[in-house]
Short mmCIF file of C-alpha atoms in Angstrom, two decimals:
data_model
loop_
_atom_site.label_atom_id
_atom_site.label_comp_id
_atom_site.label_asym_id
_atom_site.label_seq_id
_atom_site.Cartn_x
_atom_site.Cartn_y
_atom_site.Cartn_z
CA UNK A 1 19.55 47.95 52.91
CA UNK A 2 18.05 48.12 49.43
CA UNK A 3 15.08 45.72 49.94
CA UNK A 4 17.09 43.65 46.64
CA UNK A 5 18.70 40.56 47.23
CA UNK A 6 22.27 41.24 47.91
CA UNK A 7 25.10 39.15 45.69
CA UNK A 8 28.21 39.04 46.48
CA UNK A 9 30.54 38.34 43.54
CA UNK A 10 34.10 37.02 44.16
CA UNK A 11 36.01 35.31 41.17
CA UNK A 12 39.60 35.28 40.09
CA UNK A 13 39.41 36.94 36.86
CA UNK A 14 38.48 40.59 38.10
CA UNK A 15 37.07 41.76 35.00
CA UNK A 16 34.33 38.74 34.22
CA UNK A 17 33.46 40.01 38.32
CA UNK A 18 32.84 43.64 37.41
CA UNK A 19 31.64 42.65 34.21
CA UNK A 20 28.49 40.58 36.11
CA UNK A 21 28.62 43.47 38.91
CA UNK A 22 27.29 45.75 35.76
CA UNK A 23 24.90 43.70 34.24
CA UNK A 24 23.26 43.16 37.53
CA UNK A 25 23.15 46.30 38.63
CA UNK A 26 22.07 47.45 35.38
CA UNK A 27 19.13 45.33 35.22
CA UNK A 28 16.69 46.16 37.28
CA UNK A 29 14.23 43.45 36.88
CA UNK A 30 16.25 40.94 38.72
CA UNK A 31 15.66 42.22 41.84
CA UNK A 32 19.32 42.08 43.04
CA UNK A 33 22.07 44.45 44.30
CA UNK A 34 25.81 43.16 43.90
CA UNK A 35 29.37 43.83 45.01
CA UNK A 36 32.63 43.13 44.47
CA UNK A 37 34.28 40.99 46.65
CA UNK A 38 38.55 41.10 45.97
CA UNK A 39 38.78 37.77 48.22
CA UNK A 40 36.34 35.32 50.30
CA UNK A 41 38.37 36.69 53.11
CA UNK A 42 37.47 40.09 52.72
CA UNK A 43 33.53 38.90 53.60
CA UNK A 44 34.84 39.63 57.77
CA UNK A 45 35.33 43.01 57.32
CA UNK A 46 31.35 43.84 55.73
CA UNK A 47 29.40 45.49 58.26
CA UNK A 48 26.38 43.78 56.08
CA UNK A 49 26.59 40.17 54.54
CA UNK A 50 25.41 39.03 51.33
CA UNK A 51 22.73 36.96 50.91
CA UNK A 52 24.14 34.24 48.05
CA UNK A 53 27.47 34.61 46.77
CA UNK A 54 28.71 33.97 43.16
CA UNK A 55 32.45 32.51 43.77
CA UNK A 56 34.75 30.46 41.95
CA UNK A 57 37.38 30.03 44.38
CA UNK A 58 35.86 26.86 46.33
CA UNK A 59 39.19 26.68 49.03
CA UNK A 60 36.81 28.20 51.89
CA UNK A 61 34.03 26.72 51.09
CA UNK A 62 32.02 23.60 53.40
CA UNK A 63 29.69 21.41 51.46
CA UNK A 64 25.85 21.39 53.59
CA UNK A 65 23.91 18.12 53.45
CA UNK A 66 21.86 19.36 50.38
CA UNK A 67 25.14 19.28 48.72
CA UNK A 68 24.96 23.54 48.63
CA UNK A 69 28.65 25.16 48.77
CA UNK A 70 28.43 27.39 52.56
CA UNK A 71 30.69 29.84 53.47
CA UNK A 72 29.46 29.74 57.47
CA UNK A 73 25.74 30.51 56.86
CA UNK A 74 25.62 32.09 53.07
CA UNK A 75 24.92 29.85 50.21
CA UNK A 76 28.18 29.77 47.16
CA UNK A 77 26.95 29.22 44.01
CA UNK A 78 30.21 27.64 42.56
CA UNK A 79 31.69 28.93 38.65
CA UNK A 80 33.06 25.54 37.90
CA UNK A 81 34.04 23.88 34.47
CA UNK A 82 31.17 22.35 34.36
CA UNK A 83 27.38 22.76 34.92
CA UNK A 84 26.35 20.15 37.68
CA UNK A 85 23.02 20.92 39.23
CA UNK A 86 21.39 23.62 41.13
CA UNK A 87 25.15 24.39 43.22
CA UNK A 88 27.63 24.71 40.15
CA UNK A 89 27.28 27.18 37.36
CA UNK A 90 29.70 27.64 33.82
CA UNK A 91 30.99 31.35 33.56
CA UNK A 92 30.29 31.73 29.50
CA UNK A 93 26.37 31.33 29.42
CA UNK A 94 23.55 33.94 30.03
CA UNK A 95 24.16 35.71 32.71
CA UNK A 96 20.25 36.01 33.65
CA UNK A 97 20.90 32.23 34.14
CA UNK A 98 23.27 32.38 36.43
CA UNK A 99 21.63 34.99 38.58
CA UNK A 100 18.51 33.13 38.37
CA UNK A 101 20.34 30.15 39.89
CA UNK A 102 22.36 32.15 42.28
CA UNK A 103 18.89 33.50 43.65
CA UNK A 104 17.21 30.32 43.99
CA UNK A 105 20.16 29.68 46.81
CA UNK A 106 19.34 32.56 48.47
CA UNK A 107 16.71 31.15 50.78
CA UNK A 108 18.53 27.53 50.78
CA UNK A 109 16.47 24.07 51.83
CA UNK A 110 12.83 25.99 52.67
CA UNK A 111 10.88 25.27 49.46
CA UNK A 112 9.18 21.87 50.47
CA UNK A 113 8.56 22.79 54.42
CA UNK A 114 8.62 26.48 55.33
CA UNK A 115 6.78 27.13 51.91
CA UNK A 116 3.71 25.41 52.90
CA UNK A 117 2.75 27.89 54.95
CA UNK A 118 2.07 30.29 52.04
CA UNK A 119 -0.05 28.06 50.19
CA UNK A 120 3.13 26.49 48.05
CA UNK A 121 4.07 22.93 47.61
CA UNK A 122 5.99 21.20 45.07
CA UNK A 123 3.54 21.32 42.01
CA UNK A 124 0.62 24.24 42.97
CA UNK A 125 -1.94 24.79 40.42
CA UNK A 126 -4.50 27.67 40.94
CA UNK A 127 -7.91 26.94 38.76
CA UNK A 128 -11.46 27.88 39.13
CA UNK A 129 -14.36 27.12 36.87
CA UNK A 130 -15.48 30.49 37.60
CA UNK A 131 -14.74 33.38 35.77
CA UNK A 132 -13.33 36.77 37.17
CA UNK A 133 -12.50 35.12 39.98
CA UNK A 134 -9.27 36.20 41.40
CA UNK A 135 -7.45 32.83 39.87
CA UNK A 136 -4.75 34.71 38.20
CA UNK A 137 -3.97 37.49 41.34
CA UNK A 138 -3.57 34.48 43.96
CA UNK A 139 -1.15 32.54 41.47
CA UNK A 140 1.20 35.60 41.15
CA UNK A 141 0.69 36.01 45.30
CA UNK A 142 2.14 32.63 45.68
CA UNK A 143 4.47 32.46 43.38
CA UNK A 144 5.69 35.98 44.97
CA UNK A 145 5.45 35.11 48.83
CA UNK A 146 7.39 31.75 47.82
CA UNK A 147 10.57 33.72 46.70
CA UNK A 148 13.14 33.28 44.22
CA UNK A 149 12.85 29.05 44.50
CA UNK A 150 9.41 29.16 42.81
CA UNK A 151 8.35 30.00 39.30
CA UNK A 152 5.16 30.70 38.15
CA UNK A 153 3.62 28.85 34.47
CA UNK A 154 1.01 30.79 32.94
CA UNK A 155 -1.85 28.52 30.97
CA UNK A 156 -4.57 31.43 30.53
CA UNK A 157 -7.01 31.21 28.19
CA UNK A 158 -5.26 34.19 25.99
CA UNK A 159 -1.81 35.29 27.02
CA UNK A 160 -1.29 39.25 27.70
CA UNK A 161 1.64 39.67 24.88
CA UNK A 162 2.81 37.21 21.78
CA UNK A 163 4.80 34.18 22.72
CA UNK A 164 7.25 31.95 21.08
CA UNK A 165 5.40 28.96 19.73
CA UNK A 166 8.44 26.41 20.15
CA UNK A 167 7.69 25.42 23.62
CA UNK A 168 4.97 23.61 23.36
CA UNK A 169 6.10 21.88 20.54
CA UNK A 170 9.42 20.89 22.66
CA UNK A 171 7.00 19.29 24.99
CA UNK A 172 4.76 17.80 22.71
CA UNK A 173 8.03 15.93 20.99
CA UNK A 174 10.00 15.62 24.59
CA UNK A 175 12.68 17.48 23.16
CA UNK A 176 16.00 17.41 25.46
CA UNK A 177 16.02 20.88 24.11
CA UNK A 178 12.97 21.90 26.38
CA UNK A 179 15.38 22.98 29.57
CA UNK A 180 17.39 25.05 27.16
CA UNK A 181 14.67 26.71 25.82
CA UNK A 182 12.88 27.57 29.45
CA UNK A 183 16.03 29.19 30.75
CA UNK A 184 15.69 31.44 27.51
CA UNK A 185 12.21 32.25 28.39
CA UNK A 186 12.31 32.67 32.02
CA UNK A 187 11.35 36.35 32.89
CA UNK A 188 11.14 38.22 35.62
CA UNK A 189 7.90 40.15 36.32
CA UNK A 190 6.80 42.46 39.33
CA UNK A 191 9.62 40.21 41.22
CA UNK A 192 7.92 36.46 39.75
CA UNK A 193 10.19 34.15 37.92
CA UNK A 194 7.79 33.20 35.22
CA UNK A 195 7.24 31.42 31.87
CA UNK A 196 3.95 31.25 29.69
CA UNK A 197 3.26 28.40 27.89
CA UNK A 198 0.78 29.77 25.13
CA UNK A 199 -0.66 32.41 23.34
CA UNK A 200 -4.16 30.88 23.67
CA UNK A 201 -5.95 27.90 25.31
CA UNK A 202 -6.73 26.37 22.33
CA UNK A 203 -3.11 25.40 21.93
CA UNK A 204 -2.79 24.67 25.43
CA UNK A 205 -5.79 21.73 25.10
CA UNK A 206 -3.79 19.37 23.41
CA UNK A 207 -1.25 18.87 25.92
CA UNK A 208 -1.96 15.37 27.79
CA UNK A 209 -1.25 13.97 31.14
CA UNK A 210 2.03 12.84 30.07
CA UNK A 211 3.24 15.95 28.34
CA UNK A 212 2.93 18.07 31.46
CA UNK A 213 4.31 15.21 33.03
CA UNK A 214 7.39 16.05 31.37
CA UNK A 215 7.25 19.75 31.14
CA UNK A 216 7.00 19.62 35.24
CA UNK A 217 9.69 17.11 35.01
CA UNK A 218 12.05 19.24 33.15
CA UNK A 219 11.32 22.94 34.90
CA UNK A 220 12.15 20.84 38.35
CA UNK A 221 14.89 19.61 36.61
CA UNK A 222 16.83 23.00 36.07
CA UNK A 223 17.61 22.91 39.49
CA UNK A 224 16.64 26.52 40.11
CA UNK A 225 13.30 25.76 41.12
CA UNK A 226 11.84 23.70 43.73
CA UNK A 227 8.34 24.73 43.48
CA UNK A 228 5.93 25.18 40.47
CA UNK A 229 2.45 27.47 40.82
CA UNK A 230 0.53 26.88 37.16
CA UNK A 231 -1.96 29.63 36.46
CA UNK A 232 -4.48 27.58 35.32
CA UNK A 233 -6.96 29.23 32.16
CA UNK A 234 -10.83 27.41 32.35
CA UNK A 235 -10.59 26.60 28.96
CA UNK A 236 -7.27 25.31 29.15
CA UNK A 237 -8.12 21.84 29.98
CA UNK A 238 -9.17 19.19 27.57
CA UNK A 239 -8.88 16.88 30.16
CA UNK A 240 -10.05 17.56 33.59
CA UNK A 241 -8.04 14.49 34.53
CA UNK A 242 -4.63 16.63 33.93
CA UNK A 243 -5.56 18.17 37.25
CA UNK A 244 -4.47 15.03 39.73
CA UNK A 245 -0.59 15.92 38.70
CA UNK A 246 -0.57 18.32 40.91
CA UNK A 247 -0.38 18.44 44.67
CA UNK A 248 -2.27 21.31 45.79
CA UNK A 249 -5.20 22.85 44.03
CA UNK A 250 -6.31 26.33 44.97
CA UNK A 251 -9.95 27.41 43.59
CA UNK A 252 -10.93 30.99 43.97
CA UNK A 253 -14.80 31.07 44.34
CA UNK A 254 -16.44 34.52 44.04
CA UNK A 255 -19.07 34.82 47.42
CA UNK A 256 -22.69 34.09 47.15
CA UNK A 257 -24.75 31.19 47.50
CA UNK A 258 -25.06 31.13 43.81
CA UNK A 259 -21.46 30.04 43.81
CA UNK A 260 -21.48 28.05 46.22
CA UNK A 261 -24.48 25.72 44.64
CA UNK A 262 -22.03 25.61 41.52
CA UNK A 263 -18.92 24.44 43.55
CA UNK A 264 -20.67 21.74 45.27
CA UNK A 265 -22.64 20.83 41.66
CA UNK A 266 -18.78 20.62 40.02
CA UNK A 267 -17.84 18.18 43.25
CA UNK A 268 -20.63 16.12 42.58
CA UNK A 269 -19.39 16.01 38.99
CA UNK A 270 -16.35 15.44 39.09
CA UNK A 271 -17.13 12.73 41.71
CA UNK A 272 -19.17 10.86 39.36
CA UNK A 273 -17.01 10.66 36.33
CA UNK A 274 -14.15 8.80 38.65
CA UNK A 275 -12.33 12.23 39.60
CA UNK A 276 -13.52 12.66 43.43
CA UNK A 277 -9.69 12.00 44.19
CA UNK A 278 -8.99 15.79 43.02
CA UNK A 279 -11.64 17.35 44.64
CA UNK A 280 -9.89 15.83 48.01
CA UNK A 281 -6.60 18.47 47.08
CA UNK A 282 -8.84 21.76 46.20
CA UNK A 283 -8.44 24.22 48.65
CA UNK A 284 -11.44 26.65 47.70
CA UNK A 285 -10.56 30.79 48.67
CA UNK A 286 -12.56 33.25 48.28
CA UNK A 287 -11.00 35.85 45.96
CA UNK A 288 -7.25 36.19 46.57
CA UNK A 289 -5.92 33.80 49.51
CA UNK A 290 -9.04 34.37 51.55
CA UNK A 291 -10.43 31.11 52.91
CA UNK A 292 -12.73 29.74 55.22
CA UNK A 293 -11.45 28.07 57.92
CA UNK A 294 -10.59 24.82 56.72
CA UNK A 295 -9.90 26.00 53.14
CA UNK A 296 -13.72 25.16 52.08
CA UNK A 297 -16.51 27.47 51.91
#
């Protein structure tokens, strides 16, 4: 085993197959292995089994209740003549895109149930008031233990490297182009499918309720992701009020009772401006995933 995800590539023209073999064994930041397969039937004769396979012969194949293509227990993703959804790919397009999609099958159906127990849900943001607090280190460990189904938004207050500046401006106009545009900015870091949204917060302040209402809207609408964890700057937020979009809300909280007075003075806030409803979804940690026992200090 190669501690990769293994792909299994099976598809009637034998060059695009070795052609995809190559670039995915070439690239090392996907995180993946793959291997030829001449013929679905071939699959009874590997002492190992892929984990997702990348097929467009579709004669073998059952259909799960999720509408995923199985053959017995390994999730197809389908090269069809058409894109349609998370399950069926084109062949001419970025190939990053289709492994990205091909990897979100790999762990098929957990992403609203078995993920909760790593701190995910559908829409996770992780944002503290405080600085130096570990915000940034326990976004990336979510996004990480989720898997491939999650992908990780940076909004820090200054990005680490120059972005393109089209995406928020996609957003800002709800531009059907957005989803093209995020599948050209996906990346791949230290194993995270992620995306950064701005160079600086300043930029990142004038998005409203409704604008990451639709950014949200359209990143769950790729169908590679079923989970979101935003990394949240301080200064991002013009309005605190953006904060009730999402359904969990981790806040790192460096120890001492210093901290502690703050936390409960930014409750008390927040609760008297008409915003106690958030403060009901913060789970406060203590550095990176380390909580108390009910999630509060």
């Amino acid at each position: 085993m190669t501690g990769k995800l293994e792909v299994g590539v099976c598809d009637s023209n034998p060059g695009y197959a070795k052609a995809l073999i190559s670039f995915i064994n070439d690239e090392e930041e996907l995180g993946m292995n793959a291997l030829l397969i001449g013929s679905i039937d071939e699959l009874d004769g590997l002492s190992e089994k892929p984990d997702v396979i990348i097929t467009d012969d579709q004669t073998s194949l059952a259909i799960s209740e999720t509408g995923c293509y199985m053959l017995g227990n390994i999730p197809c993703l389908v090269i069809g003549d058409e894109e349609d959804g998370r399950y069926v790919t084109t062949k001419f397009q970025d190939a990053r895109t289709i492994c990205r999609k091909a990897a979100s099958l790999a762990v098929p159906e957990k992403s609203f149930s078995e993920n909760k127990a790593v701190g995910i849900s559908g829409v996770t943001a992780v944002y503290s008031p405080f600085g130096r607090s570990g915000k940034t280190e326990l976004a990336k460990k979510l996004a990480r233990d989720g898997g491939p189904s999650v992908l990780y938004i940076g909004m820090e207050d200054i990005s680490i490297k120059p972005l393109p500046a089209d995406i928020l401006y996609l957003i800002k106009s709800e531009s059907p182009k957005l989803r093209e545009q995020l599948l050209n900015s996906i990346s791949v870091e230290d194993g995270i499918n992620m995306i950064r949204l701005s160079e600086i917060y300043l930029d990142l302040r004038m998005l409203t309720i409704e604008d990451l209402s639709f950014f949200t809207e359209a990143a769950l609408g790729l169908g590679m992701y079923s989970s979101l964890v935003f990394d949240i700057g301080s200064a991002a937020l013009a309005d605190m009020s953006l904060l009730s979009l999402f359904d969990v809300i981790y806040m790192p909280v460096p120890d001492g009772e210093e901290y502690r007075l703050k936390t409960e003075n930014f409750r008390r806030i927040l609760t008297a401006v008409g915003m106690g409803d958030i403060f009901e979804k913060v789970r406060i940690t203590r550095g990176c995933g380390r909580s108390g026992e009910d999630g509060y200090l």
